[in-house]
Short mmCIF file of C-alpha atoms in Angstrom, two decimals:
data_model
loop_
_atom_site.label_atom_id
_atom_site.label_comp_id
_atom_site.label_asym_id
_atom_site.label_seq_id
_atom_site.Cartn_x
_atom_site.Cartn_y
_atom_site.Cartn_z
CA SER A 1 131.75 -106.81 -41.83
CA LYS A 2 131.05 -109.80 -39.68
CA MET A 3 132.34 -113.18 -40.79
CA THR A 4 129.62 -114.94 -38.82
CA VAL A 5 126.67 -114.85 -41.17
CA LYS A 6 124.08 -117.27 -39.92
CA ALA A 7 123.56 -119.80 -37.16
CA VAL A 8 122.93 -123.32 -38.35
CA LYS A 9 121.55 -126.04 -36.09
CA MET A 10 123.91 -128.91 -35.35
CA PRO A 11 123.23 -132.14 -33.43
CA CYS A 12 124.36 -130.73 -30.05
CA THR A 13 124.19 -126.98 -30.35
CA SER A 14 124.07 -124.15 -32.85
CA ALA A 15 127.11 -123.49 -34.99
CA ASN A 16 128.29 -120.25 -36.54
CA VAL A 17 128.80 -120.21 -40.30
CA TYR A 18 131.98 -118.50 -41.48
CA THR A 19 132.87 -117.42 -44.96
CA LYS A 20 136.48 -118.29 -44.17
CA VAL A 21 138.51 -119.83 -41.36
CA PRO A 22 138.40 -117.35 -38.43
CA ASP A 23 142.05 -118.01 -37.47
CA GLY A 24 141.28 -116.94 -33.91
CA GLY A 25 138.18 -115.79 -32.07
CA TRP A 26 136.62 -118.66 -30.16
CA GLY A 27 139.45 -120.79 -31.50
CA TRP A 28 141.67 -119.55 -28.68
CA THR A 29 139.25 -121.05 -26.18
CA VAL A 30 139.28 -124.30 -28.11
CA ALA A 31 143.10 -124.20 -28.06
CA PHE A 32 143.06 -123.87 -24.27
CA ALA A 33 140.62 -126.79 -24.04
CA PHE A 34 142.94 -128.88 -26.22
CA PHE A 35 145.86 -127.98 -23.94
CA VAL A 36 144.04 -129.37 -20.91
CA VAL A 37 142.73 -132.42 -22.78
CA GLU A 38 146.29 -133.22 -23.90
CA ALA A 39 147.46 -132.97 -20.29
CA LEU A 40 144.77 -135.29 -18.97
CA THR A 41 145.04 -137.88 -21.76
CA TYR A 42 148.53 -138.33 -23.22
CA GLY A 43 150.07 -136.66 -20.20
CA ILE A 44 148.67 -139.36 -17.92
CA ILE A 45 149.57 -142.15 -20.36
CA LYS A 46 153.19 -141.00 -20.51
CA SER A 47 153.31 -140.56 -16.74
CA PHE A 48 152.00 -144.07 -16.11
CA GLY A 49 155.58 -145.31 -15.85
CA VAL A 50 155.67 -144.06 -12.23
CA PHE A 51 153.24 -146.89 -11.37
CA PHE A 52 155.25 -149.51 -13.26
CA ASN A 53 157.37 -150.97 -10.44
CA ASP A 54 154.50 -150.72 -7.93
CA LEU A 55 152.24 -152.81 -10.14
CA MET A 56 154.98 -155.38 -10.71
CA GLU A 57 155.45 -155.77 -6.98
CA SER A 58 151.75 -155.72 -6.03
CA PHE A 59 150.60 -158.20 -8.70
CA ASP A 60 153.90 -160.14 -8.95
CA GLU A 61 153.96 -159.80 -12.73
CA THR A 62 156.66 -159.43 -15.39
CA ASN A 63 157.54 -156.39 -17.49
CA SER A 64 155.69 -157.61 -20.54
CA ARG A 65 152.42 -158.32 -18.70
CA ILE A 66 152.41 -154.93 -17.02
CA SER A 67 153.24 -153.33 -20.36
CA TRP A 68 150.02 -154.75 -21.78
CA ILE A 69 148.03 -152.24 -19.69
CA ILE A 70 149.28 -149.27 -21.67
CA SER A 71 149.47 -151.36 -24.83
CA ILE A 72 145.78 -152.25 -24.72
CA CYS A 73 144.92 -148.68 -23.78
CA VAL A 74 146.81 -147.23 -26.76
CA PHE A 75 145.39 -149.92 -29.05
CA VAL A 76 141.79 -149.22 -28.05
CA GLN A 77 142.41 -145.48 -28.28
CA THR A 78 143.69 -145.73 -31.85
CA PHE A 79 141.57 -148.67 -33.05
CA THR A 80 138.33 -146.89 -32.19
CA ALA A 81 139.38 -143.68 -33.96
CA PRO A 82 136.89 -144.24 -36.84
CA LEU A 83 134.14 -144.64 -34.23
CA SER A 84 135.17 -141.30 -32.75
CA THR A 85 134.94 -139.69 -36.20
CA VAL A 86 131.50 -141.18 -36.86
CA LEU A 87 130.14 -140.10 -33.48
CA SER A 88 131.58 -136.60 -33.86
CA ASN A 89 130.00 -136.17 -37.29
CA ARG A 90 126.69 -137.49 -35.97
CA PHE A 91 126.39 -135.92 -32.52
CA GLY A 92 128.99 -133.16 -32.58
CA HIS A 93 132.45 -132.83 -31.03
CA ARG A 94 131.19 -131.35 -27.76
CA LEU A 95 129.00 -134.26 -26.64
CA VAL A 96 131.54 -136.89 -27.72
CA VAL A 97 134.41 -135.29 -25.78
CA MET A 98 132.29 -134.91 -22.65
CA ALA A 99 131.30 -138.59 -22.82
CA GLY A 100 134.94 -139.52 -23.35
CA GLY A 101 135.96 -137.63 -20.23
CA LEU A 102 133.48 -139.61 -18.15
CA LEU A 103 134.85 -142.91 -19.50
CA VAL A 104 138.47 -141.90 -18.85
CA SER A 105 137.73 -140.93 -15.26
CA ALA A 106 135.59 -143.99 -14.56
CA GLY A 107 138.22 -146.39 -15.90
CA MET A 108 141.03 -144.90 -13.83
CA VAL A 109 138.96 -144.73 -10.63
CA ILE A 110 137.83 -148.36 -10.94
CA ALA A 111 141.41 -149.45 -11.71
CA SER A 112 142.55 -148.15 -8.32
CA PHE A 113 140.53 -150.97 -6.73
CA ALA A 114 141.82 -153.69 -9.07
CA SER A 115 142.97 -156.96 -7.54
CA SER A 116 144.83 -158.30 -10.58
CA VAL A 117 146.50 -157.05 -13.73
CA VAL A 118 143.63 -158.48 -15.80
CA HIS A 119 141.24 -156.06 -14.12
CA MET A 120 143.49 -153.21 -15.25
CA TYR A 121 143.42 -154.58 -18.79
CA VAL A 122 139.68 -153.96 -18.75
CA THR A 123 139.47 -150.71 -16.76
CA ILE A 124 142.46 -148.73 -17.99
CA GLY A 125 143.00 -150.65 -21.21
CA ILE A 126 139.45 -150.76 -22.61
CA VAL A 127 137.30 -148.28 -20.68
CA SER A 128 139.85 -145.47 -20.33
CA GLY A 129 141.32 -146.27 -23.76
CA LEU A 130 137.94 -145.68 -25.40
CA GLY A 131 137.55 -142.49 -23.40
CA TYR A 132 140.97 -141.25 -24.52
CA CYS A 133 139.94 -141.73 -28.15
CA LEU A 134 136.62 -139.93 -27.75
CA SER A 135 138.37 -137.06 -25.96
CA PHE A 136 141.54 -136.42 -27.94
CA LEU A 137 140.73 -136.90 -31.63
CA PRO A 138 137.58 -134.69 -31.82
CA THR A 139 139.41 -131.92 -29.95
CA VAL A 140 142.40 -131.78 -32.28
CA THR A 141 140.09 -132.04 -35.31
CA ILE A 142 137.89 -129.08 -34.37
CA LEU A 143 140.96 -127.04 -33.39
CA SER A 144 142.34 -127.50 -36.92
CA GLN A 145 139.07 -126.11 -38.30
CA TYR A 146 139.40 -122.88 -36.32
CA PHE A 147 142.84 -121.98 -37.69
CA ASP A 148 144.46 -121.79 -41.10
CA LYS A 149 147.57 -119.61 -41.26
CA ARG A 150 148.38 -120.17 -37.59
CA ARG A 151 147.32 -123.82 -37.51
CA SER A 152 150.78 -125.35 -37.14
CA LEU A 153 151.92 -122.94 -34.44
CA VAL A 154 148.70 -122.97 -32.40
CA THR A 155 148.36 -126.75 -32.53
CA ALA A 156 151.98 -127.24 -31.54
CA VAL A 157 151.75 -124.85 -28.59
CA ALA A 158 148.42 -126.28 -27.41
CA SER A 159 149.77 -129.82 -27.63
CA THR A 160 152.41 -128.97 -25.03
CA GLY A 161 149.77 -129.76 -22.41
CA GLU A 162 150.95 -133.34 -22.21
CA CYS A 163 154.54 -132.17 -21.72
CA PHE A 164 153.62 -129.92 -18.81
CA ALA A 165 151.55 -132.78 -17.42
CA VAL A 166 154.46 -135.22 -17.50
CA PHE A 167 156.73 -132.56 -16.00
CA SER A 168 154.36 -131.91 -13.12
CA PHE A 169 152.54 -135.24 -12.72
CA ALA A 170 155.59 -137.51 -12.54
CA PRO A 171 157.16 -135.90 -9.45
CA ALA A 172 153.76 -135.14 -7.92
CA ILE A 173 152.47 -138.71 -8.25
CA THR A 174 155.79 -140.07 -6.99
CA ALA A 175 155.56 -137.90 -3.87
CA LEU A 176 151.87 -138.70 -3.45
CA LYS A 177 152.55 -142.44 -3.56
CA GLU A 178 154.90 -142.15 -0.60
CA GLN A 179 152.16 -140.50 1.42
CA ILE A 180 148.96 -142.39 0.51
CA GLY A 181 150.12 -145.33 -1.65
CA TRP A 182 149.75 -146.04 -5.36
CA ARG A 183 146.05 -146.98 -5.19
CA TYR A 184 144.81 -143.71 -3.74
CA SER A 185 147.21 -141.86 -6.00
CA MET A 186 145.62 -143.53 -9.02
CA LEU A 187 142.18 -142.69 -7.61
CA SER A 188 143.18 -139.02 -7.36
CA VAL A 189 144.35 -139.05 -10.99
CA GLY A 190 140.99 -140.47 -12.07
CA VAL A 191 139.08 -137.71 -10.30
CA LEU A 192 141.35 -135.09 -11.85
CA GLN A 193 140.56 -136.45 -15.32
CA LEU A 194 136.95 -135.31 -14.94
CA GLY A 195 138.29 -131.99 -16.17
CA ILE A 196 138.09 -133.41 -19.71
CA THR A 197 134.30 -133.16 -19.49
CA ALA A 198 134.50 -129.48 -18.65
CA CYS A 199 136.85 -128.88 -21.59
CA GLY A 200 134.46 -130.69 -23.91
CA SER A 201 131.74 -128.19 -23.10
CA LEU A 202 133.92 -125.43 -24.59
CA LEU A 203 134.11 -126.99 -28.06
CA ARG A 204 131.70 -124.80 -30.01
CA PRO A 205 131.24 -126.25 -33.53
CA ILE A 206 131.64 -124.16 -36.67
CA VAL A 207 130.75 -124.49 -40.35
CA ILE A 208 133.10 -123.15 -43.02
CA ARG A 209 131.43 -122.40 -46.36
CA GLU A 210 133.60 -122.01 -49.43
CA GLN A 211 133.94 -118.43 -50.66
CA GLU A 212 132.42 -119.38 -54.04
CA GLU A 213 129.21 -120.48 -52.37
CA VAL A 214 128.77 -117.38 -50.22
CA LYS A 215 130.14 -114.67 -52.48
CA ALA A 216 127.43 -112.49 -53.95
CA GLN A 217 127.16 -112.56 -57.70
CA PRO A 218 127.27 -109.26 -59.67
CA PRO A 219 124.05 -107.23 -59.25
CA GLU A 220 121.56 -106.58 -62.00
CA GLU A 221 123.01 -103.17 -62.81
CA SER A 222 126.39 -104.65 -63.67
CA THR A 223 124.74 -107.08 -66.12
CA GLU A 224 122.90 -104.27 -67.89
CA THR A 225 125.98 -102.08 -67.95
CA LYS A 226 127.91 -104.92 -69.57
CA TYR A 227 125.52 -105.10 -72.49
CA MET A 228 125.40 -101.30 -72.80
CA LEU A 229 129.18 -101.19 -73.04
CA GLU A 230 129.11 -103.88 -75.69
CA ASN A 231 126.63 -101.76 -77.67
CA GLU A 232 128.89 -98.77 -77.24
CA GLN A 233 131.79 -100.69 -78.71
CA THR A 234 129.64 -101.84 -81.66
CA CYS A 235 128.07 -98.46 -82.44
CA THR A 236 129.70 -95.05 -82.41
CA SER A 237 127.88 -93.87 -79.31
CA ILE A 238 125.02 -94.93 -77.09
CA GLU A 239 123.50 -91.48 -77.55
CA SER A 240 123.08 -92.11 -81.30
CA ILE A 241 120.52 -94.80 -80.47
CA ASP A 242 117.08 -93.70 -79.44
CA SER A 243 115.41 -94.41 -76.13
CA GLY A 244 113.87 -97.59 -77.46
CA VAL A 245 117.29 -99.18 -77.61
CA ASP A 246 117.89 -98.38 -73.99
CA ILE A 247 114.77 -100.30 -73.11
CA THR A 248 115.60 -103.31 -75.23
CA THR A 249 119.12 -103.55 -73.77
CA SER A 250 117.58 -104.45 -70.42
CA PRO A 251 117.79 -108.21 -69.99
CA SER A 252 114.19 -108.33 -68.81
CA ASN A 253 112.95 -107.14 -72.21
CA VAL A 254 114.98 -109.50 -74.35
CA PRO A 255 113.10 -112.21 -76.30
CA GLY A 256 113.34 -115.47 -74.47
CA LYS A 257 113.22 -113.71 -71.14
CA THR A 258 111.96 -116.83 -69.42
CA LYS A 259 115.57 -117.98 -69.43
CA ALA A 260 117.08 -114.62 -68.65
CA GLU A 261 114.87 -113.63 -65.72
CA PRO A 262 116.10 -116.20 -63.22
CA LYS A 263 119.67 -115.18 -63.95
CA SER A 264 118.90 -111.51 -63.40
CA GLU A 265 116.85 -111.98 -60.24
CA GLU A 266 119.03 -114.58 -58.61
CA PRO A 267 122.03 -112.30 -58.12
CA LYS A 268 119.77 -109.79 -56.46
CA GLN A 269 118.72 -112.38 -53.94
CA HIS A 270 122.34 -113.38 -53.36
CA GLY A 271 123.28 -109.79 -52.79
CA GLN A 272 120.59 -109.32 -50.17
CA ASN A 273 121.20 -112.48 -48.17
CA PRO A 274 124.02 -114.66 -49.42
CA VAL A 275 123.76 -117.48 -46.93
CA ASP A 276 119.99 -117.73 -46.60
CA ASN A 277 119.64 -118.63 -50.28
CA ASN A 278 122.34 -121.28 -50.06
CA SER A 279 121.10 -122.79 -46.83
CA THR A 280 117.44 -122.99 -47.82
CA PRO A 281 117.66 -125.99 -50.18
CA PRO A 282 118.47 -129.31 -48.54
CA GLU A 283 122.18 -129.94 -48.50
CA PRO A 284 123.62 -133.33 -49.39
CA LYS A 285 124.30 -135.62 -46.47
CA THR A 286 127.83 -135.52 -45.09
CA LYS A 287 129.55 -138.87 -44.95
CA LEU A 288 130.05 -140.03 -41.39
CA LEU A 289 133.35 -141.63 -42.40
CA ASP A 290 135.00 -141.20 -45.78
CA PHE A 291 137.27 -144.13 -46.63
CA SER A 292 138.08 -142.66 -50.04
CA VAL A 293 141.33 -141.37 -48.55
CA MET A 294 142.58 -144.96 -48.76
CA ARG A 295 142.78 -144.52 -52.54
CA ASP A 296 145.25 -141.67 -52.11
CA TYR A 297 148.81 -143.02 -52.41
CA SER A 298 150.28 -140.15 -50.44
CA PHE A 299 147.93 -140.85 -47.52
CA ILE A 300 148.76 -144.57 -47.61
CA CYS A 301 152.47 -143.80 -47.27
CA TYR A 302 151.75 -141.32 -44.51
CA ALA A 303 149.64 -143.89 -42.68
CA PHE A 304 152.50 -146.41 -42.80
CA PHE A 305 154.77 -143.72 -41.42
CA GLY A 306 152.41 -143.30 -38.47
CA LEU A 307 152.18 -147.08 -38.06
CA PHE A 308 155.92 -147.60 -37.59
CA ALA A 309 156.68 -144.28 -35.90
CA THR A 310 154.19 -145.10 -33.14
CA LEU A 311 156.60 -147.81 -31.98
CA GLY A 312 158.90 -145.05 -30.77
CA PHE A 313 156.32 -142.77 -29.16
CA PHE A 314 155.31 -144.54 -25.95
CA ALA A 315 157.93 -147.16 -25.06
CA PRO A 316 160.77 -144.73 -24.21
CA SER A 317 158.69 -142.77 -21.71
CA LEU A 318 157.41 -146.07 -20.31
CA TYR A 319 160.86 -147.60 -19.85
CA ILE A 320 162.98 -144.58 -19.01
CA ILE A 321 162.41 -144.96 -15.26
CA PRO A 322 163.12 -148.74 -15.21
CA LEU A 323 166.23 -148.09 -17.32
CA SER A 324 167.47 -145.44 -14.91
CA ARG A 325 166.80 -147.71 -11.94
CA SER A 326 168.79 -150.50 -13.61
CA LEU A 327 171.73 -148.07 -13.87
CA GLY A 328 171.60 -147.47 -10.12
CA ILE A 329 169.79 -144.12 -10.21
CA GLY A 330 167.38 -143.40 -7.34
CA LYS A 331 163.62 -142.92 -7.57
CA ASP A 332 163.69 -139.16 -7.20
CA HIS A 333 166.39 -138.66 -9.81
CA SER A 334 164.58 -141.03 -12.18
CA ALA A 335 161.47 -138.88 -11.94
CA TYR A 336 163.59 -135.80 -12.69
CA ILE A 337 164.84 -137.43 -15.88
CA LEU A 338 161.26 -137.99 -17.04
CA SER A 339 160.40 -134.40 -16.15
CA ALA A 340 163.40 -133.08 -18.08
CA MET A 341 162.24 -135.06 -21.11
CA ALA A 342 158.83 -133.42 -20.82
CA ILE A 343 160.32 -129.90 -20.60
CA ALA A 344 162.45 -130.53 -23.68
CA GLU A 345 159.38 -131.80 -25.51
CA VAL A 346 157.64 -128.48 -24.82
CA PHE A 347 160.40 -126.58 -26.57
CA GLY A 348 160.42 -129.11 -29.38
CA ARG A 349 156.71 -128.67 -30.06
CA ILE A 350 156.92 -124.88 -29.98
CA PHE A 351 159.97 -124.88 -32.23
CA ALA A 352 158.26 -127.20 -34.74
CA GLY A 353 155.13 -125.06 -34.76
CA TRP A 354 157.15 -121.88 -35.30
CA LEU A 355 159.21 -123.49 -38.06
CA LEU A 356 156.25 -125.01 -39.90
CA ASN A 357 154.44 -121.67 -39.73
CA LYS A 358 157.11 -120.10 -41.93
CA LYS A 359 156.29 -119.56 -45.61
CA PRO A 360 157.22 -120.71 -48.13
CA ILE A 361 158.29 -124.04 -46.66
CA ARG A 362 157.59 -127.68 -47.50
CA LYS A 363 156.35 -128.99 -44.17
CA ILE A 364 156.58 -132.66 -45.09
CA TYR A 365 160.37 -132.37 -45.54
CA ILE A 366 160.80 -130.67 -42.16
CA GLU A 367 158.86 -133.53 -40.59
CA LEU A 368 161.15 -136.05 -42.31
CA ILE A 369 164.28 -134.39 -40.92
CA CYS A 370 162.80 -134.43 -37.41
CA VAL A 371 161.94 -138.14 -37.68
CA ILE A 372 165.48 -139.00 -38.74
CA LEU A 373 166.94 -137.05 -35.81
CA LEU A 374 164.45 -138.76 -33.49
CA SER A 375 165.75 -142.15 -34.65
CA VAL A 376 169.27 -141.06 -33.69
CA ALA A 377 168.02 -140.11 -30.22
CA LEU A 378 166.55 -143.58 -29.68
CA VAL A 379 169.80 -145.25 -30.66
CA ALA A 380 171.72 -143.03 -28.21
CA PHE A 381 169.91 -144.29 -25.08
CA PRO A 382 171.74 -147.64 -24.76
CA PHE A 383 175.09 -145.81 -24.80
CA ALA A 384 174.14 -143.56 -21.87
CA SER A 385 175.81 -144.18 -18.52
CA GLY A 386 175.07 -142.50 -15.22
CA PHE A 387 172.58 -139.80 -14.35
CA TRP A 388 173.90 -137.03 -16.59
CA GLY A 389 174.39 -139.27 -19.60
CA LEU A 390 170.80 -140.43 -19.39
CA MET A 391 169.65 -136.86 -18.74
CA ILE A 392 171.32 -135.60 -21.94
CA CYS A 393 169.76 -138.40 -24.01
CA SER A 394 166.36 -137.75 -22.46
CA VAL A 395 166.50 -134.00 -23.20
CA TYR A 396 167.57 -134.63 -26.79
CA PHE A 397 164.89 -137.30 -27.27
CA GLY A 398 162.22 -135.11 -25.68
CA PHE A 399 163.01 -132.18 -27.97
CA MET A 400 162.91 -134.30 -31.13
CA LEU A 401 159.81 -136.16 -29.96
CA GLY A 402 158.08 -132.80 -29.55
CA THR A 403 158.83 -131.82 -33.13
CA VAL A 404 157.17 -135.01 -34.44
CA ALA A 405 154.43 -135.82 -31.92
CA GLY A 406 152.93 -132.33 -32.03
CA THR A 407 152.70 -132.11 -35.81
CA HIS A 408 152.12 -135.56 -37.34
CA ILE A 409 148.31 -135.48 -36.99
CA PRO A 410 147.74 -131.78 -37.90
CA LEU A 411 149.98 -132.36 -40.93
CA LEU A 412 147.12 -134.37 -42.45
CA ALA A 413 145.41 -131.04 -43.20
CA GLU A 414 148.21 -130.08 -45.59
CA ASP A 415 147.71 -130.49 -49.33
CA ASP A 416 150.74 -132.78 -49.50
CA VAL A 417 148.71 -135.40 -47.62
CA VAL A 418 144.88 -135.07 -47.86
CA GLY A 419 143.93 -131.43 -47.20
CA ILE A 420 141.65 -129.74 -44.67
CA GLU A 421 138.44 -130.87 -46.43
CA ARG A 422 139.08 -134.54 -45.61
CA MET A 423 140.96 -133.92 -42.37
CA SER A 424 138.27 -135.41 -40.10
CA SER A 425 137.93 -138.75 -41.91
CA ALA A 426 141.66 -138.96 -42.62
CA ALA A 427 142.50 -138.47 -38.94
CA GLY A 428 140.15 -141.29 -37.96
CA VAL A 429 141.59 -143.71 -40.50
CA TYR A 430 145.16 -142.62 -39.77
CA VAL A 431 144.89 -143.16 -36.01
CA PHE A 432 143.05 -146.44 -36.66
CA ILE A 433 146.04 -147.73 -38.63
CA GLN A 434 148.32 -146.64 -35.80
CA SER A 435 146.45 -148.99 -33.46
CA LEU A 436 148.45 -152.04 -34.57
CA ALA A 437 151.72 -150.43 -33.54
CA GLY A 438 150.16 -149.11 -30.35
CA LEU A 439 149.15 -152.66 -29.46
CA ALA A 440 152.41 -154.34 -30.40
CA GLY A 441 154.95 -151.68 -29.38
CA PRO A 442 155.14 -151.82 -25.56
CA PRO A 443 154.67 -155.64 -25.28
CA LEU A 444 157.32 -156.21 -27.95
CA ALA A 445 159.70 -154.05 -25.99
CA GLY A 446 158.74 -155.89 -22.81
CA VAL A 447 159.41 -159.31 -24.38
CA LEU A 448 162.81 -158.13 -25.59
CA VAL A 449 163.63 -156.85 -22.10
CA ASP A 450 162.56 -160.13 -20.47
CA THR A 451 164.54 -162.14 -23.03
CA THR A 452 167.76 -160.12 -23.06
CA LYS A 453 167.57 -158.92 -19.45
CA ASN A 454 168.60 -155.52 -20.78
CA TYR A 455 166.42 -152.43 -21.17
CA SER A 456 168.53 -151.23 -24.11
CA SER A 457 166.80 -153.70 -26.42
CA ALA A 458 163.51 -151.83 -25.94
CA PHE A 459 165.04 -148.65 -27.33
CA TYR A 460 166.60 -150.49 -30.27
CA SER A 461 163.18 -151.83 -31.29
CA CYS A 462 161.76 -148.30 -31.12
CA ALA A 463 164.60 -146.96 -33.26
CA ALA A 464 164.00 -149.66 -35.91
CA GLY A 465 160.33 -148.71 -36.16
CA MET A 466 161.17 -145.01 -36.43
CA VAL A 467 163.61 -145.65 -39.29
CA LEU A 468 160.95 -147.56 -41.22
CA GLY A 469 158.55 -144.69 -40.59
CA ALA A 470 161.08 -142.25 -42.06
CA VAL A 471 161.29 -144.33 -45.23
CA PHE A 472 157.53 -144.16 -45.82
CA LEU A 473 157.41 -140.48 -44.90
CA ALA A 474 159.99 -139.79 -47.60
CA LEU A 475 157.62 -141.34 -50.17
CA VAL A 476 154.63 -139.11 -49.37
CA ARG A 477 155.61 -136.12 -51.49
CA PRO A 478 156.74 -138.18 -54.53
CA CYS A 479 153.43 -140.05 -54.48
CA LYS A 480 151.51 -136.79 -54.40
CA THR A 481 153.42 -135.11 -57.21
CA GLY A 482 154.15 -138.20 -59.29
CA LEU A 483 151.46 -140.85 -59.18
CA CYS A 484 148.63 -138.47 -58.41
CA HIS A 485 149.71 -136.03 -61.14
CA HIS A 486 149.85 -138.90 -63.64
CA HIS A 487 146.37 -139.98 -62.55
CA GLN A 488 145.03 -136.46 -63.05
CA GLN A 489 146.53 -136.32 -66.54
CA GLN A 490 144.78 -139.55 -67.42
CA GLN A 491 141.47 -138.15 -66.20
CA GLN A 492 141.94 -134.98 -68.24
CA GLN A 493 142.75 -136.96 -71.36
CA GLN A 494 139.70 -139.14 -70.86
CA GLN A 495 137.53 -136.05 -70.40
CA GLN A 496 138.87 -134.53 -73.62
CA VAL A 497 138.08 -137.74 -75.52
CA GLU A 498 134.53 -137.74 -74.18
CA GLU A 499 134.04 -134.09 -75.16
CA SER A 500 135.33 -134.74 -78.69
CA MET A 501 132.95 -137.70 -79.08
CA ALA A 502 130.02 -135.63 -77.85
CA GLY A 503 130.28 -133.32 -80.89
CA PRO A 504 130.08 -129.51 -81.12
CA PRO A 505 127.89 -127.65 -78.62
CA PRO A 506 124.36 -126.63 -79.72
CA GLU A 507 124.00 -123.24 -81.36
CA LEU A 508 122.95 -120.45 -79.07
CA PRO A 509 120.17 -117.98 -80.04
CA ASP A 510 121.19 -114.69 -81.61
CA ASP A 511 122.38 -112.18 -79.13
CA PHE A 512 120.03 -109.34 -78.44
CA ILE A 513 122.80 -106.84 -79.17
CA ASP A 514 122.41 -107.57 -82.88
CA MET A 515 118.69 -106.92 -82.53
CA ASP A 516 119.45 -103.59 -80.88
CA ILE A 517 121.79 -102.58 -83.70
CA GLY A 518 119.15 -103.59 -86.27
CA LYS A 519 116.57 -101.43 -84.57
CA ALA A 520 119.01 -98.55 -84.49
CA GLU A 521 119.62 -98.85 -88.22
CA ASN A 522 115.85 -98.99 -88.95
CA SER A 523 115.22 -95.93 -86.84
CA GLY A 524 118.00 -94.12 -88.68
CA LYS A 525 116.48 -94.91 -92.09
CA GLY A 526 113.09 -93.71 -90.87
CA SER A 527 114.51 -90.37 -89.83
CA ASP A 528 116.24 -89.96 -93.21
CA SER A 529 112.97 -90.62 -95.07
CA VAL A 530 111.25 -88.01 -92.92
#
């Protein structure tokens, strides 16, 4: 039996309706598209550190002012997340991602001709930042809709695209700069990012209908058989009743059939075409953005976790090369350290996806353990000395970063947070809240570096934010099981009070089985008299 039942028109293209999550199929193509989008969005952002010293020398600017380029980019990317959700719900994921790819490429290409750091604030910070948002968030959202049992593993593996990008882009861009300079290298990166548009064209939308809505109701024969069995239990045998009883046991011949006929005919229609009957009446409008998730205490705690944890996501990869240079490590070896971090992040994402795919397991607790270990990795950087010391810290940090970065957004689909039904709106609001940390994180680290003249202070600030994020993450599950459960009990008690005040239900008409038995008795008396 085919799961695809009917094609339904969507804003951009037709979508297949599934009775349940396909957990594969075209989802593998979407996973590949997400892999490439990750590489050309977050992979480029994390590799931007290779341009850091060149921009400082060309524009004669400080660490903090150059850091504002990525800071504004990350802020715009996360701050406009609700806009991305609204546009995706209105026009479809495909068109939004393709438009985002054009913005990303245009911003990076124009930035290669910038004459001041302010120009890069606008081109990379605003234009490309908006494009990153329109490209990444719709892709990860629609990928979560294609998978259920394999969601954690597939999302984690597909998200390794940024890791492979950092591993390959950092040395490649460094070598390219020596040949053609940083401006033409940045221009080449912008042209490469046009691949996001091609990936967006692969995002075929789907519609998942609940099984209760699509499942065919019992056919008419089962309804009649039910009443015949009830008669059999009441009388000694169905054969002891004459043929007239068989006719009256049909629901269509029961008095008051105006109420019974729709019930008997409707299942027949459902059995013939389950989706046509459900899709014919106008469906209620889907909210473009559902802010009701803000009333969920577990989501609020999870959003604060994302807010503070974001402080530790971007700054280490941005400052790892300047830190290595300050320790006397050469350019080539510094790029190798960043590449090693990216390789370790690949294994971290795959390991987290494999672990979270195990059942039964409480995924929110696994995430908490990974966040705590990631905080330890950030604290370890200032104690590193020499190439191998920094390499060990980078590998450890990259592995733990992979376990958190690849799962914190897909984890919104779990019932411990909001669930798959509100995943789209929750992701938009969640990333929107992250925008404050994305804006403040890199500049705060830059100010600390300029004040203390030591790159270690940047990693300490990241570690402090990650620890605060772990505290709020630890409160997610208690809020879901405690406060929410208490709220549900209050609602149930209130509903019981309302039902008791409403009084007893109205009396139903006599069942036609009694009428059948009465007729059987009358027919028996008539035969005796004869």
